[in-house]
C-alpha positions as a Markdown table, in Angstrom:
| # | Residue | x | y | z |
|---|---|---|---|---|
| 1 | Met | 37.6 | -45.2 | 19.8 |
| 2 | Thr | 34.3 | -44.7 | 17.4 |
| 3 | His | 31.1 | -42.7 | 18.4 |
| 4 | Asp | 27.6 | -43.2 | 17.4 |
| 5 | Val | 26.7 | -40.2 | 15.7 |
| 6 | Lys | 23.2 | -39.3 | 16.4 |
| 7 | Ile | 21.6 | -37.5 | 13.7 |
| 8 | Ala | 17.5 | -36.0 | 13.1 |
| 9 | Ala | 16.0 | -35.5 | 9.9 |
| 10 | Phe | 13.3 | -33.3 | 10.0 |
| 11 | Gly | 11.1 | -30.7 | 8.1 |
| 12 | Ala | 10.8 | -32.7 | 4.5 |
| 13 | Leu | 7.8 | -32.5 | 2.8 |
| 14 | Asn | 7.2 | -36.1 | 2.1 |
| 15 | Ala | 8.3 | -39.7 | 2.9 |
| 16 | Asp | 10.5 | -39.9 | 0.0 |
| 17 | Ser | 12.7 | -37.3 | 0.8 |
| 18 | Tyr | 13.7 | -38.8 | 4.2 |
| 19 | Asp | 13.9 | -42.3 | 2.3 |
| 20 | Glu | 16.4 | -40.8 | -0.3 |
| 21 | Phe | 18.6 | -39.2 | 2.5 |
| 22 | Ala | 19.1 | -42.1 | 4.2 |
| 23 | Ala | 20.0 | -44.4 | 1.3 |
| 24 | Arg | 22.3 | -41.1 | 0.0 |
| 25 | Leu | 24.0 | -40.5 | 3.1 |
| 26 | Ala | 24.5 | -45.0 | 3.7 |
| 27 | Asp | 26.7 | -44.8 | 0.9 |
| 28 | Ala | 28.3 | -41.3 | 1.7 |
| 29 | Ala | 28.9 | -42.1 | 5.1 |
| 30 | Lys | 29.8 | -46.7 | 4.4 |
| 31 | Gly | 32.4 | -47.7 | 7.7 |
| 32 | Met | 30.8 | -44.8 | 9.5 |
| 33 | Thr | 28.9 | -45.5 | 12.6 |
| 34 | Tyr | 25.7 | -43.5 | 13.1 |
| 35 | Thr | 21.8 | -43.1 | 13.8 |
| 36 | Leu | 19.8 | -41.6 | 11.8 |
| 37 | Gln | 16.3 | -40.7 | 13.2 |
| 38 | Ser | 13.4 | -39.3 | 10.7 |
| 39 | Ala | 10.7 | -37.1 | 11.0 |
| 40 | Ser | 7.0 | -37.3 | 9.7 |
| 41 | Pro | 6.7 | -35.3 | 6.5 |
| 42 | Tyr | 5.8 | -31.9 | 7.2 |
| 43 | Pro | 2.7 | -30.5 | 7.7 |
| 44 | Asn | 1.4 | -34.3 | 7.5 |
| 45 | Thr | 1.5 | -37.0 | 4.8 |
| 46 | Gln | -1.5 | -35.5 | 3.5 |
| 47 | Ala | 0.2 | -32.3 | 2.6 |
| 48 | Val | -2.9 | -30.2 | 3.6 |
| 49 | Ser | -2.8 | -27.1 | 6.0 |
| 50 | Glu | -3.7 | -27.4 | 9.6 |
| 51 | Pro | -3.8 | -25.2 | 12.4 |
| 52 | Gly | -0.5 | -24.7 | 13.8 |
| 53 | Arg | 0.9 | -26.1 | 10.8 |
| 54 | Pro | 0.5 | -23.9 | 7.7 |
| 55 | Leu | 1.7 | -25.0 | 3.9 |
| 56 | Arg | 5.3 | -23.9 | 3.1 |
| 57 | Gly | 3.0 | -21.4 | 0.3 |
| 58 | Glu | 1.0 | -20.0 | 3.1 |
| 59 | Ala | 3.9 | -19.4 | 5.4 |
| 60 | Leu | 5.8 | -17.5 | 2.7 |
| 61 | Gln | 2.7 | -14.8 | 2.3 |
| 62 | Asp | 1.7 | -14.8 | 6.5 |
| 63 | Glu | 4.2 | -13.3 | 9.0 |
| 64 | Ala | 2.6 | -15.5 | 11.7 |
| 65 | Lys | 2.0 | -18.4 | 9.8 |
| 66 | Lys | 6.3 | -18.7 | 8.9 |
| 67 | Gln | 6.0 | -18.4 | 12.7 |
| 68 | Glu | 3.6 | -20.8 | 12.9 |
| 69 | Leu | 5.6 | -23.2 | 10.7 |
| 70 | Phe | 9.3 | -22.5 | 12.6 |
| 71 | Thr | 7.6 | -23.5 | 15.7 |
| 72 | Ala | 5.9 | -26.6 | 13.9 |
| 73 | Val | 9.1 | -28.0 | 12.4 |
| 74 | Ala | 11.5 | -27.3 | 15.3 |
| 75 | Gly | 9.1 | -29.0 | 17.3 |
| 76 | Asp | 9.3 | -32.1 | 14.6 |
| 77 | Gly | 12.6 | -31.7 | 15.2 |
| 78 | Leu | 12.5 | -32.0 | 18.9 |
| 79 | Ala | 9.8 | -34.5 | 18.8 |
| 80 | Ile | 12.5 | -36.9 | 17.1 |
| 81 | Gly | 15.8 | -36.2 | 19.7 |
| 82 | Ala | 17.1 | -32.8 | 17.4 |
| 83 | Gly | 17.5 | -31.3 | 21.3 |
| 84 | Asp | 20.5 | -34.5 | 22.1 |
| 85 | Ala | 21.4 | -35.7 | 18.5 |
| 86 | Gln | 24.9 | -33.9 | 17.5 |
| 87 | Leu | 23.8 | -33.3 | 13.6 |
| 88 | Leu | 20.8 | -31.7 | 12.3 |
| 89 | Val | 19.3 | -31.8 | 8.9 |
| 90 | Met | 16.4 | -30.4 | 6.7 |
| 91 | Pro | 16.7 | -32.4 | 3.8 |
| 92 | Cys | 14.2 | -30.6 | 1.3 |
| 93 | Met | 15.0 | -28.3 | -1.1 |
| 94 | Ser | 11.8 | -26.8 | -0.7 |
| 95 | Met | 12.6 | -25.8 | 3.1 |
| 96 | Ile | 16.0 | -24.1 | 2.0 |
| 97 | Gly | 15.3 | -20.6 | 2.9 |
| 98 | Phe | 13.5 | -21.3 | 6.8 |
| 99 | His | 16.6 | -22.4 | 7.8 |
| 100 | Asp | 17.1 | -19.4 | 9.8 |
| 101 | Gly | 14.1 | -19.0 | 11.9 |
| 102 | Val | 13.6 | -23.3 | 12.4 |
| 103 | Glu | 17.3 | -22.5 | 14.0 |
| 104 | Lys | 16.1 | -19.7 | 16.1 |
| 105 | Ala | 12.8 | -21.8 | 17.4 |
| 106 | Ile | 15.2 | -24.9 | 17.8 |
| 107 | Gly | 17.8 | -23.2 | 19.4 |
| 108 | Arg | 20.5 | -25.8 | 17.5 |
| 109 | Arg | 22.6 | -25.1 | 14.4 |
| 110 | Ile | 21.3 | -26.9 | 11.4 |
| 111 | Leu | 23.6 | -28.2 | 8.8 |
| 112 | Arg | 22.4 | -26.4 | 6.0 |
| 113 | Leu | 21.6 | -27.5 | 2.7 |
| 114 | Ser | 22.5 | -23.9 | 1.0 |
| 115 | Asp | 25.9 | -24.4 | 2.4 |
| 116 | Ala | 26.2 | -27.6 | 1.1 |
| 117 | Leu | 25.7 | -26.8 | -2.4 |
| 118 | Val | 27.7 | -23.6 | -2.6 |
| 119 | Ala | 30.7 | -26.1 | -0.8 |
| 120 | Gln | 30.0 | -28.5 | -3.9 |
| 121 | Tyr | 30.6 | -25.9 | -6.9 |
| 122 | Lys | 32.7 | -23.5 | -5.3 |
| 123 | Asp | 35.3 | -24.2 | -8.3 |
| 124 | Thr | 32.6 | -24.5 | -10.8 |
| 125 | Thr | 32.5 | -21.9 | -13.7 |
| 126 | Gln | 29.1 | -22.6 | -15.4 |
| 127 | Leu | 26.7 | -24.8 | -13.5 |
| 128 | Gly | 22.9 | -26.4 | -14.8 |
| 129 | Val | 20.5 | -26.8 | -12.6 |
| 130 | Ile | 17.0 | -28.0 | -12.8 |
| 131 | His | 14.4 | -26.8 | -10.3 |
| 132 | Met | 11.1 | -26.1 | -8.8 |
| 133 | Arg | 9.2 | -23.1 | -9.9 |
| 134 | Pro | 9.2 | -21.4 | -6.7 |
| 135 | Ala | 13.1 | -22.1 | -6.0 |
| 136 | Lys | 14.5 | -20.1 | -9.5 |
| 137 | Gln | 15.3 | -17.0 | -7.2 |
| 138 | Arg | 16.9 | -19.1 | -4.2 |
| 139 | Ile | 19.4 | -20.9 | -7.2 |
| 140 | Val | 20.3 | -17.2 | -8.3 |
| 141 | Glu | 21.2 | -16.4 | -4.6 |
| 142 | Leu | 22.8 | -19.1 | -4.2 |
| 143 | Phe | 25.2 | -19.5 | -7.5 |
| 144 | Gly | 24.7 | -16.4 | -9.2 |
| 145 | Ala | 26.0 | -15.7 | -12.9 |
| 146 | Lys | 27.4 | -19.8 | -12.7 |
| 147 | Ala | 24.1 | -21.1 | -12.8 |
| 148 | Val | 21.8 | -22.2 | -16.0 |
| 149 | Thr | 18.3 | -22.6 | -14.9 |
| 150 | Pro | 15.6 | -23.6 | -17.5 |
| 151 | Asp | 14.9 | -21.3 | -20.3 |
| 152 | Asp | 11.0 | -19.9 | -21.1 |
| 153 | Ala | 10.1 | -22.8 | -23.5 |
| 154 | Gln | 12.1 | -25.4 | -21.1 |
| 155 | Ala | 10.2 | -24.3 | -18.0 |
| 156 | Ala | 6.6 | -24.6 | -19.9 |
| 157 | Lys | 7.5 | -28.3 | -20.7 |
| 158 | Leu | 7.9 | -28.9 | -17.2 |
| 159 | Leu | 5.3 | -27.1 | -16.1 |
| 160 | Ala | 2.9 | -29.2 | -18.6 |
| 161 | Ala | 4.7 | -32.3 | -17.5 |
| 162 | Glu | 4.2 | -31.8 | -14.0 |
| 163 | Glu | 0.2 | -31.6 | -14.6 |
| 164 | Glu | 0.6 | -35.1 | -16.8 |
| 165 | Leu | 2.1 | -36.5 | -13.9 |
| 166 | Lys | -0.4 | -35.7 | -11.6 |
| 167 | Arg | -2.9 | -37.2 | -14.7 |
| 168 | Val | -0.8 | -40.9 | -15.2 |
| 169 | Gly | 0.2 | -40.9 | -11.6 |
| 170 | Asn | 4.2 | -41.2 | -12.0 |
| 171 | Ser | 6.8 | -39.2 | -12.6 |
| 172 | Ser | 7.5 | -40.5 | -16.5 |
| 173 | Pro | 6.5 | -37.0 | -18.2 |
| 174 | Val | 8.7 | -34.9 | -15.6 |
| 175 | Glu | 11.8 | -37.6 | -16.4 |
| 176 | Ala | 11.3 | -37.1 | -19.8 |
| 177 | Val | 11.5 | -33.0 | -19.9 |
| 178 | Met | 14.7 | -33.3 | -17.5 |
| 179 | Arg | 16.6 | -35.9 | -20.2 |
| 180 | Glu | 15.3 | -33.8 | -22.6 |
| 181 | Ile | 17.0 | -30.4 | -20.9 |
| 182 | Val | 20.2 | -32.1 | -19.9 |
| 183 | Glu | 20.7 | -33.4 | -23.2 |
| 184 | Asp | 20.3 | -29.9 | -24.2 |
| 185 | Trp | 22.6 | -28.5 | -21.8 |
| 186 | Lys | 25.3 | -31.0 | -22.7 |
| 187 | Ala | 25.0 | -30.2 | -26.6 |
| 188 | Lys | 25.8 | -26.2 | -25.3 |
| 189 | Gly | 29.2 | -27.7 | -23.0 |
| 190 | Ile | 27.3 | -27.7 | -19.9 |
| 191 | Thr | 29.0 | -30.7 | -18.2 |
| 192 | Gln | 28.2 | -30.5 | -14.4 |
| 193 | Ile | 24.2 | -30.2 | -13.7 |
| 194 | Leu | 22.5 | -30.3 | -10.3 |
| 195 | Phe | 19.0 | -31.5 | -10.0 |
| 196 | Ala | 17.2 | -29.6 | -7.6 |
| 197 | Arg | 13.9 | -30.5 | -7.7 |
| 198 | Ala | 11.7 | -32.9 | -5.3 |
| 199 | Asp | 11.3 | -35.8 | -7.5 |
| 200 | Ala | 15.2 | -35.5 | -8.4 |
| 201 | Pro | 15.8 | -39.1 | -6.9 |
| 202 | Lys | 13.4 | -40.7 | -9.5 |
| 203 | Ala | 15.1 | -38.8 | -12.3 |
| 204 | Lys | 18.2 | -39.5 | -11.2 |
| 205 | His | 18.5 | -43.3 | -10.9 |
| 206 | Ala | 18.4 | -45.8 | -13.5 |
| 207 | Phe | 15.7 | -47.9 | -12.0 |
| 208 | Ser | 13.0 | -45.5 | -12.1 |
| 209 | Gly | 12.8 | -47.0 | -15.5 |
| 210 | His | 11.3 | -44.0 | -17.0 |
| 211 | Gly | 13.6 | -40.6 | -18.5 |
| 212 | Asn | 16.5 | -41.9 | -17.0 |
| 213 | Ala | 17.4 | -38.2 | -17.0 |
| 214 | Gly | 20.5 | -39.3 | -14.8 |
| 215 | Leu | 22.2 | -41.2 | -17.1 |
| 216 | Val | 22.9 | -39.2 | -20.0 |
| 217 | Ser | 27.0 | -39.9 | -20.5 |
| 218 | Gly | 29.7 | -37.0 | -20.4 |
| 219 | Val | 27.8 | -35.5 | -17.5 |
| 220 | Ala | 27.9 | -35.5 | -13.8 |
| 221 | Ile | 24.6 | -35.1 | -12.4 |
| 222 | Leu | 24.0 | -35.0 | -8.8 |
| 223 | Ser | 20.9 | -34.4 | -6.5 |
| 224 | Tyr | 20.4 | -32.1 | -3.8 |
| 225 | Phe | 20.3 | -35.1 | -1.6 |
| 226 | Asp | 23.6 | -36.7 | -2.7 |
| 227 | Ile | 24.9 | -33.3 | -1.5 |
| 228 | Leu | 23.8 | -33.0 | 1.5 |
| 229 | Ala | 24.9 | -36.6 | 2.4 |
| 230 | Ala | 28.3 | -36.0 | 1.5 |
| 231 | Tyr | 28.2 | -33.2 | 3.4 |
| 232 | Thr | 26.5 | -34.9 | 6.6 |
| 233 | Ala | 29.4 | -37.6 | 6.1 |
| 234 | Gln | 31.8 | -35.0 | 6.4 |
| 235 | Glu | 31.0 | -34.0 | 9.8 |
| 236 | Ile | 30.1 | -37.8 | 10.8 |
| 237 | Ala | 34.1 | -38.1 | 10.0 |
| 238 | Lys | 34.4 | -35.3 | 12.1 |
| 239 | Leu | 33.1 | -36.4 | 15.0 |
| 240 | Ser | 33.8 | -40.1 | 15.0 |
């Protein structure tokens, strides 16, 4: 008998992350029976701090606010049925360092994005990773010496592109730099690349129409949404 596997997704910083995870899961779990329920963005759709719902950056600087974040994210999960769901996921690279505290607050195991990433690339000897600036240390912790990250010049271009993004209102500046980095890494023989950025979906797929950074031939590119979705689909299969 096939069971309807209930999945609760929470802790993501924007609605696009939930949408992209849902789309990647639909591909990875095609033919499987599951129900996915997603929370609202954390801390809110305006991405501003509120009492009891601090921004991620605030939580990293203050232990009390970190505990508030754990409680708030766990509450978001419980509000959409995480207490009864078979699988819990947090489809957000920026939240990857908070899983321990959220698990403790919610009292349930979460399918960890970090575990999914490590499992995906366990047999890879060299991996290019394009990440958000605060995640560099986390990338080193996950992948060690196998990870190649943007050098200082590339990181500076990404930073400038992020500022330009705010001015033009679309992701094309960042996508263009990401494509440039991919092509540079390809020329150096790096053929496995992870897009570990919040804007990874737009950069990876052809429909973005800007940089198409994920469409460089001869390079296998995955976003962290692809990897978490495939990892979740494996768990759905076990429960079905």
